[in-house]
């Protein structure tokens, strides 16, 4: 799984997920052999299910640059990853009921049970305040990106709260649609009386891509920073994803 930063409770999707989910692809059947005595034509090659989808290398270029983040923030090399010029092979699986404990321990996107065919991610951490900005873009086949966003939009209904394993305090989970960001977006915020500030995930769809931005802030609930960064990524993907 992709590493968890020790600076804040920010995590990302599994690079090699245990169970991948995406639209199924069935190769077309080869043409039946000719019965006229004429040699049959070679079967047409299977269509490329990843044709037109952005690669990890392209997604990496779409991430917000270091100049986007304020003074004191530096990239965490352990959280800088992408799929390069190759694609991951998706598999078919049922979307599981959300495991609420994963909200504080693993990727929120992973809760959907769906992984894309390519991704790029990194995170910037302020060592003086432990604030963190994590950004990721995942690409899916067909209409799977819409399924992912819809699943993220239902997390708070199944998980209105959970117990933080570090402080043993109750964490409230609030969610709402976010207008004007991509082809649809949600903000999911975690707060606790035991925390200073909060953590917010903003998830937005741009065509076949889903942007996920996770911000942990000591001065607010993370929503302002997450919204700003999500809009940056959406702008860089518009017309490309």
mmCIF file of C-alpha atoms in Angstrom:
data_model
loop_
_atom_site.group_PDB
_atom_site.id
_atom_site.type_symbol
_atom_site.label_atom_id
_atom_site.label_comp_id
_atom_site.label_asym_id
_atom_site.label_seq_id
_atom_site.Cartn_x
_atom_site.Cartn_y
_atom_site.Cartn_z
ATOM 1 C CA UNK A 1 0.000 0.000 0.000
ATOM 2 C CA UNK A 2 1.117 3.558 -0.489
ATOM 3 C CA UNK A 3 2.847 4.953 2.530
ATOM 4 C CA UNK A 4 1.112 7.000 5.217
ATOM 5 C CA UNK A 5 2.751 10.275 6.166
ATOM 6 C CA UNK A 6 3.590 10.585 9.852
ATOM 7 C CA UNK A 7 3.058 14.343 9.776
ATOM 8 C CA UNK A 8 -0.725 14.150 9.556
ATOM 9 C CA UNK A 9 -3.475 11.608 9.108
ATOM 10 C CA UNK A 10 -3.351 11.827 5.291
ATOM 11 C CA UNK A 11 -3.169 8.710 3.160
ATOM 12 C CA UNK A 12 -3.710 7.638 -0.410
ATOM 13 C CA UNK A 13 -4.879 4.771 -2.600
ATOM 14 C CA UNK A 14 -3.076 1.420 -2.791
ATOM 15 C CA UNK A 15 -0.524 1.348 -5.585
ATOM 16 C CA UNK A 16 -1.033 -2.402 -5.888
ATOM 17 C CA UNK A 17 -4.620 -2.797 -4.632
ATOM 18 C CA UNK A 18 -5.711 -6.161 -3.282
ATOM 19 C CA UNK A 19 -8.922 -6.011 -5.280
ATOM 20 C CA UNK A 20 -9.232 -3.755 -8.298
ATOM 21 C CA UNK A 21 -12.586 -2.758 -9.750
ATOM 22 C CA UNK A 22 -13.349 -1.187 -13.094
ATOM 23 C CA UNK A 23 -15.504 -1.640 -16.151
ATOM 24 C CA UNK A 24 -15.086 -5.094 -17.651
ATOM 25 C CA UNK A 25 -13.623 -5.499 -21.094
ATOM 26 C CA UNK A 26 -14.525 -8.433 -23.302
ATOM 27 C CA UNK A 27 -12.468 -8.888 -26.452
ATOM 28 C CA UNK A 28 -14.555 -9.307 -29.619
ATOM 29 C CA UNK A 29 -14.805 -12.825 -31.004
ATOM 30 C CA UNK A 30 -12.637 -13.679 -33.988
ATOM 31 C CA UNK A 31 -14.404 -14.050 -37.317
ATOM 32 C CA UNK A 32 -15.631 -17.576 -38.133
ATOM 33 C CA UNK A 33 -13.434 -19.542 -40.599
ATOM 34 C CA UNK A 34 -14.377 -19.147 -44.258
ATOM 35 C CA UNK A 35 -16.332 -22.011 -45.790
ATOM 36 C CA UNK A 36 -15.721 -20.966 -49.400
ATOM 37 C CA UNK A 37 -12.228 -22.317 -49.634
ATOM 38 C CA UNK A 38 -10.732 -18.838 -49.480
ATOM 39 C CA UNK A 39 -8.248 -18.407 -46.599
ATOM 40 C CA UNK A 40 -9.971 -16.600 -43.769
ATOM 41 C CA UNK A 41 -8.828 -13.104 -43.010
ATOM 42 C CA UNK A 42 -6.842 -12.620 -39.842
ATOM 43 C CA UNK A 43 -9.035 -11.788 -36.853
ATOM 44 C CA UNK A 44 -9.214 -8.073 -36.138
ATOM 45 C CA UNK A 45 -7.057 -7.099 -33.180
ATOM 46 C CA UNK A 46 -8.860 -6.432 -29.906
ATOM 47 C CA UNK A 47 -9.691 -2.834 -29.185
ATOM 48 C CA UNK A 48 -7.397 -1.159 -26.678
ATOM 49 C CA UNK A 49 -9.455 -0.609 -23.490
ATOM 50 C CA UNK A 50 -7.011 2.088 -22.352
ATOM 51 C CA UNK A 51 -6.991 4.018 -25.620
ATOM 52 C CA UNK A 52 -7.102 7.750 -24.935
ATOM 53 C CA UNK A 53 -6.682 7.398 -21.166
ATOM 54 C CA UNK A 54 -3.990 9.491 -19.535
ATOM 55 C CA UNK A 55 -0.896 7.687 -18.272
ATOM 56 C CA UNK A 56 0.712 8.151 -14.896
ATOM 57 C CA UNK A 57 3.438 10.238 -16.500
ATOM 58 C CA UNK A 58 0.832 12.603 -17.963
ATOM 59 C CA UNK A 59 -1.055 12.752 -14.671
ATOM 60 C CA UNK A 60 2.150 13.585 -12.820
ATOM 61 C CA UNK A 61 2.551 16.644 -15.042
ATOM 62 C CA UNK A 62 -0.996 17.703 -14.149
ATOM 63 C CA UNK A 63 -0.369 17.758 -10.386
ATOM 64 C CA UNK A 64 0.064 21.136 -8.738
ATOM 65 C CA UNK A 65 3.724 22.225 -8.709
ATOM 66 C CA UNK A 66 5.753 23.067 -5.622
ATOM 67 C CA UNK A 67 5.171 26.769 -6.283
ATOM 68 C CA UNK A 68 1.453 26.267 -5.519
ATOM 69 C CA UNK A 69 2.194 25.553 -1.868
ATOM 70 C CA UNK A 70 3.228 28.117 0.694
ATOM 71 C CA UNK A 71 6.565 28.659 2.367
ATOM 72 C CA UNK A 72 7.618 25.842 4.660
ATOM 73 C CA UNK A 73 6.032 23.050 2.599
ATOM 74 C CA UNK A 74 8.231 20.376 1.060
ATOM 75 C CA UNK A 75 7.394 17.283 -0.974
ATOM 76 C CA UNK A 76 7.399 13.967 0.879
ATOM 77 C CA UNK A 77 9.379 11.560 -1.360
ATOM 78 C CA UNK A 78 7.668 8.514 0.189
ATOM 79 C CA UNK A 79 4.310 9.771 -1.081
ATOM 80 C CA UNK A 80 5.459 10.665 -4.598
ATOM 81 C CA UNK A 81 4.415 7.908 -6.987
ATOM 82 C CA UNK A 82 2.810 7.267 -10.376
ATOM 83 C CA UNK A 83 2.202 4.451 -12.846
ATOM 84 C CA UNK A 84 4.564 5.842 -15.469
ATOM 85 C CA UNK A 85 3.784 4.952 -19.070
ATOM 86 C CA UNK A 86 2.048 1.666 -18.255
ATOM 87 C CA UNK A 87 -1.453 0.843 -17.002
ATOM 88 C CA UNK A 88 -2.688 -1.299 -14.135
ATOM 89 C CA UNK A 89 -5.019 -4.166 -15.054
ATOM 90 C CA UNK A 90 -8.408 -3.676 -13.395
ATOM 91 C CA UNK A 91 -10.513 -6.540 -12.110
ATOM 92 C CA UNK A 92 -14.224 -6.885 -11.467
ATOM 93 C CA UNK A 93 -15.412 -6.832 -7.866
ATOM 94 C CA UNK A 94 -18.433 -5.735 -5.915
ATOM 95 C CA UNK A 95 -18.266 -2.333 -4.260
ATOM 96 C CA UNK A 96 -18.097 -3.197 -0.555
ATOM 97 C CA UNK A 97 -19.997 -1.616 2.292
ATOM 98 C CA UNK A 98 -17.710 1.151 3.594
ATOM 99 C CA UNK A 99 -15.339 0.188 6.382
ATOM 100 C CA UNK A 100 -15.603 3.287 8.581
ATOM 101 C CA UNK A 101 -12.389 2.500 10.454
ATOM 102 C CA UNK A 102 -10.461 3.101 7.209
ATOM 103 C CA UNK A 103 -11.343 6.787 7.358
ATOM 104 C CA UNK A 104 -8.535 7.202 9.872
ATOM 105 C CA UNK A 105 -6.173 4.532 8.625
ATOM 106 C CA UNK A 106 -6.116 4.210 4.861
ATOM 107 C CA UNK A 107 -7.197 5.763 1.620
ATOM 108 C CA UNK A 108 -10.700 7.138 1.523
ATOM 109 C CA UNK A 109 -10.870 6.341 -2.171
ATOM 110 C CA UNK A 110 -9.954 2.729 -1.447
ATOM 111 C CA UNK A 111 -13.149 2.449 0.593
ATOM 112 C CA UNK A 112 -15.088 2.445 -2.689
ATOM 113 C CA UNK A 113 -13.450 -0.837 -3.701
ATOM 114 C CA UNK A 114 -12.556 0.650 -7.085
ATOM 115 C CA UNK A 115 -9.083 1.344 -8.450
ATOM 116 C CA UNK A 116 -8.109 3.005 -11.704
ATOM 117 C CA UNK A 117 -5.779 1.945 -14.491
ATOM 118 C CA UNK A 118 -3.329 4.799 -13.916
ATOM 119 C CA UNK A 119 -2.547 7.329 -11.204
ATOM 120 C CA UNK A 120 -0.123 9.968 -9.969
ATOM 121 C CA UNK A 121 0.215 11.337 -6.454
ATOM 122 C CA UNK A 122 2.374 13.367 -4.117
ATOM 123 C CA UNK A 123 2.096 15.235 -0.838
ATOM 124 C CA UNK A 124 3.571 18.405 0.613
ATOM 125 C CA UNK A 125 4.180 18.678 4.348
ATOM 126 C CA UNK A 126 5.001 21.642 6.568
ATOM 127 C CA UNK A 127 7.405 20.302 9.170
ATOM 128 C CA UNK A 128 6.771 23.271 11.455
ATOM 129 C CA UNK A 129 2.997 22.902 11.675
ATOM 130 C CA UNK A 130 2.458 19.283 10.535
ATOM 131 C CA UNK A 131 -0.050 20.570 7.997
ATOM 132 C CA UNK A 132 -0.250 18.520 4.836
ATOM 133 C CA UNK A 133 -1.599 18.715 1.291
ATOM 134 C CA UNK A 134 -1.942 15.397 -0.553
ATOM 135 C CA UNK A 135 -3.004 15.327 -4.191
ATOM 136 C CA UNK A 136 -3.844 12.418 -6.442
ATOM 137 C CA UNK A 137 -5.417 11.796 -9.837
ATOM 138 C CA UNK A 138 -6.792 8.382 -10.819
ATOM 139 C CA UNK A 139 -8.000 7.398 -14.282
ATOM 140 C CA UNK A 140 -10.710 4.821 -14.973
ATOM 141 C CA UNK A 141 -12.153 3.058 -18.002
ATOM 142 C CA UNK A 142 -15.569 3.870 -19.390
ATOM 143 C CA UNK A 143 -17.964 5.471 -16.913
ATOM 144 C CA UNK A 144 -16.253 4.044 -13.827
ATOM 145 C CA UNK A 145 -15.088 7.502 -12.714
ATOM 146 C CA UNK A 146 -18.742 8.449 -12.215
ATOM 147 C CA UNK A 147 -19.293 5.303 -10.140
ATOM 148 C CA UNK A 148 -16.307 6.189 -7.961
ATOM 149 C CA UNK A 149 -17.529 9.726 -7.322
ATOM 150 C CA UNK A 150 -21.034 8.483 -6.529
ATOM 151 C CA UNK A 151 -19.589 6.006 -4.024
ATOM 152 C CA UNK A 152 -17.545 8.752 -2.356
ATOM 153 C CA UNK A 153 -20.720 10.822 -2.109
ATOM 154 C CA UNK A 154 -22.291 8.151 0.122
ATOM 155 C CA UNK A 155 -19.468 7.697 2.623
ATOM 156 C CA UNK A 156 -20.886 9.947 5.356
ATOM 157 C CA UNK A 157 -24.270 8.174 5.235
ATOM 158 C CA UNK A 158 -22.609 4.891 6.099
ATOM 159 C CA UNK A 159 -19.939 6.456 8.300
ATOM 160 C CA UNK A 160 -21.255 9.531 10.160
ATOM 161 C CA UNK A 161 -18.423 9.078 12.627
ATOM 162 C CA UNK A 162 -15.793 6.737 13.987
ATOM 163 C CA UNK A 163 -13.296 6.464 16.862
ATOM 164 C CA UNK A 164 -9.790 7.807 16.289
ATOM 165 C CA UNK A 165 -7.338 5.013 17.113
ATOM 166 C CA UNK A 166 -4.670 7.480 18.292
ATOM 167 C CA UNK A 167 -6.714 9.622 20.694
ATOM 168 C CA UNK A 168 -9.678 7.275 21.211
ATOM 169 C CA UNK A 169 -11.835 10.335 20.585
ATOM 170 C CA UNK A 170 -14.970 10.473 18.474
ATOM 171 C CA UNK A 171 -14.520 11.883 14.973
ATOM 172 C CA UNK A 172 -17.451 13.460 13.139
ATOM 173 C CA UNK A 173 -17.704 12.979 9.373
ATOM 174 C CA UNK A 174 -19.639 15.589 7.380
ATOM 175 C CA UNK A 175 -20.197 15.581 3.631
ATOM 176 C CA UNK A 176 -21.751 17.869 1.058
ATOM 177 C CA UNK A 177 -21.724 18.402 -2.722
ATOM 178 C CA UNK A 178 -19.280 21.034 -3.925
ATOM 179 C CA UNK A 179 -20.571 23.185 -6.767
ATOM 180 C CA UNK A 180 -18.428 24.555 -9.573
ATOM 181 C CA UNK A 181 -15.626 21.987 -9.353
ATOM 182 C CA UNK A 182 -15.222 19.664 -12.338
ATOM 183 C CA UNK A 183 -18.034 17.423 -13.556
ATOM 184 C CA UNK A 184 -19.219 16.936 -9.988
ATOM 185 C CA UNK A 185 -17.520 17.094 -6.604
ATOM 186 C CA UNK A 186 -17.911 16.264 -2.912
ATOM 187 C CA UNK A 187 -16.227 17.549 0.215
ATOM 188 C CA UNK A 188 -15.855 15.161 3.147
ATOM 189 C CA UNK A 189 -14.644 16.689 6.407
ATOM 190 C CA UNK A 190 -13.423 15.041 9.602
ATOM 191 C CA UNK A 191 -13.312 16.936 12.897
ATOM 192 C CA UNK A 192 -12.848 15.995 16.541
ATOM 193 C CA UNK A 193 -12.730 17.862 19.831
ATOM 194 C CA UNK A 194 -9.380 16.144 20.412
ATOM 195 C CA UNK A 195 -7.860 17.614 17.262
ATOM 196 C CA UNK A 196 -6.539 21.040 16.467
ATOM 197 C CA UNK A 197 -8.120 21.887 13.117
ATOM 198 C CA UNK A 198 -9.411 19.114 10.874
ATOM 199 C CA UNK A 199 -9.019 17.115 7.689
ATOM 200 C CA UNK A 200 -10.984 17.438 4.455
ATOM 201 C CA UNK A 201 -11.076 15.366 1.289
ATOM 202 C CA UNK A 202 -12.334 16.994 -1.880
ATOM 203 C CA UNK A 203 -13.108 14.544 -4.674
ATOM 204 C CA UNK A 204 -13.978 15.778 -8.154
ATOM 205 C CA UNK A 205 -14.525 14.092 -11.499
ATOM 206 C CA UNK A 206 -13.065 15.368 -14.766
ATOM 207 C CA UNK A 207 -14.111 13.069 -17.604
ATOM 208 C CA UNK A 208 -12.542 9.667 -16.929
ATOM 209 C CA UNK A 209 -10.404 11.020 -14.068
ATOM 210 C CA UNK A 210 -11.123 11.483 -10.378
ATOM 211 C CA UNK A 211 -9.156 14.093 -8.468
ATOM 212 C CA UNK A 212 -8.767 13.522 -4.729
ATOM 213 C CA UNK A 213 -7.216 16.186 -2.536
ATOM 214 C CA UNK A 214 -6.702 15.578 1.157
ATOM 215 C CA UNK A 215 -5.754 18.509 3.383
ATOM 216 C CA UNK A 216 -4.945 18.445 7.089
ATOM 217 C CA UNK A 217 -4.890 21.890 8.672
ATOM 218 C CA UNK A 218 -4.241 23.115 12.189
ATOM 219 C CA UNK A 219 -6.045 26.431 11.615
ATOM 220 C CA UNK A 220 -9.319 25.274 9.987
ATOM 221 C CA UNK A 221 -11.066 22.078 8.883
ATOM 222 C CA UNK A 222 -9.008 21.865 5.695
ATOM 223 C CA UNK A 223 -11.865 22.701 3.310
ATOM 224 C CA UNK A 224 -10.534 26.032 1.963
ATOM 225 C CA UNK A 225 -7.152 24.587 1.032
ATOM 226 C CA UNK A 226 -8.612 21.378 -0.359
ATOM 227 C CA UNK A 227 -11.081 23.259 -2.542
ATOM 228 C CA UNK A 228 -8.384 25.537 -3.926
ATOM 229 C CA UNK A 229 -6.066 22.648 -4.756
ATOM 230 C CA UNK A 230 -8.872 20.586 -6.300
ATOM 231 C CA UNK A 231 -9.773 23.476 -8.596
ATOM 232 C CA UNK A 232 -6.130 23.703 -9.656
ATOM 233 C CA UNK A 233 -6.061 20.031 -10.641
ATOM 234 C CA UNK A 234 -9.440 20.216 -12.382
ATOM 235 C CA UNK A 235 -8.184 23.146 -14.466
ATOM 236 C CA UNK A 236 -5.057 21.247 -15.476
ATOM 237 C CA UNK A 237 -7.134 18.231 -16.596
ATOM 238 C CA UNK A 238 -9.955 20.008 -18.384
ATOM 239 C CA UNK A 239 -9.953 19.085 -22.055
ATOM 240 C CA UNK A 240 -7.428 16.290 -21.496
ATOM 241 C CA UNK A 241 -9.110 13.667 -19.303
#
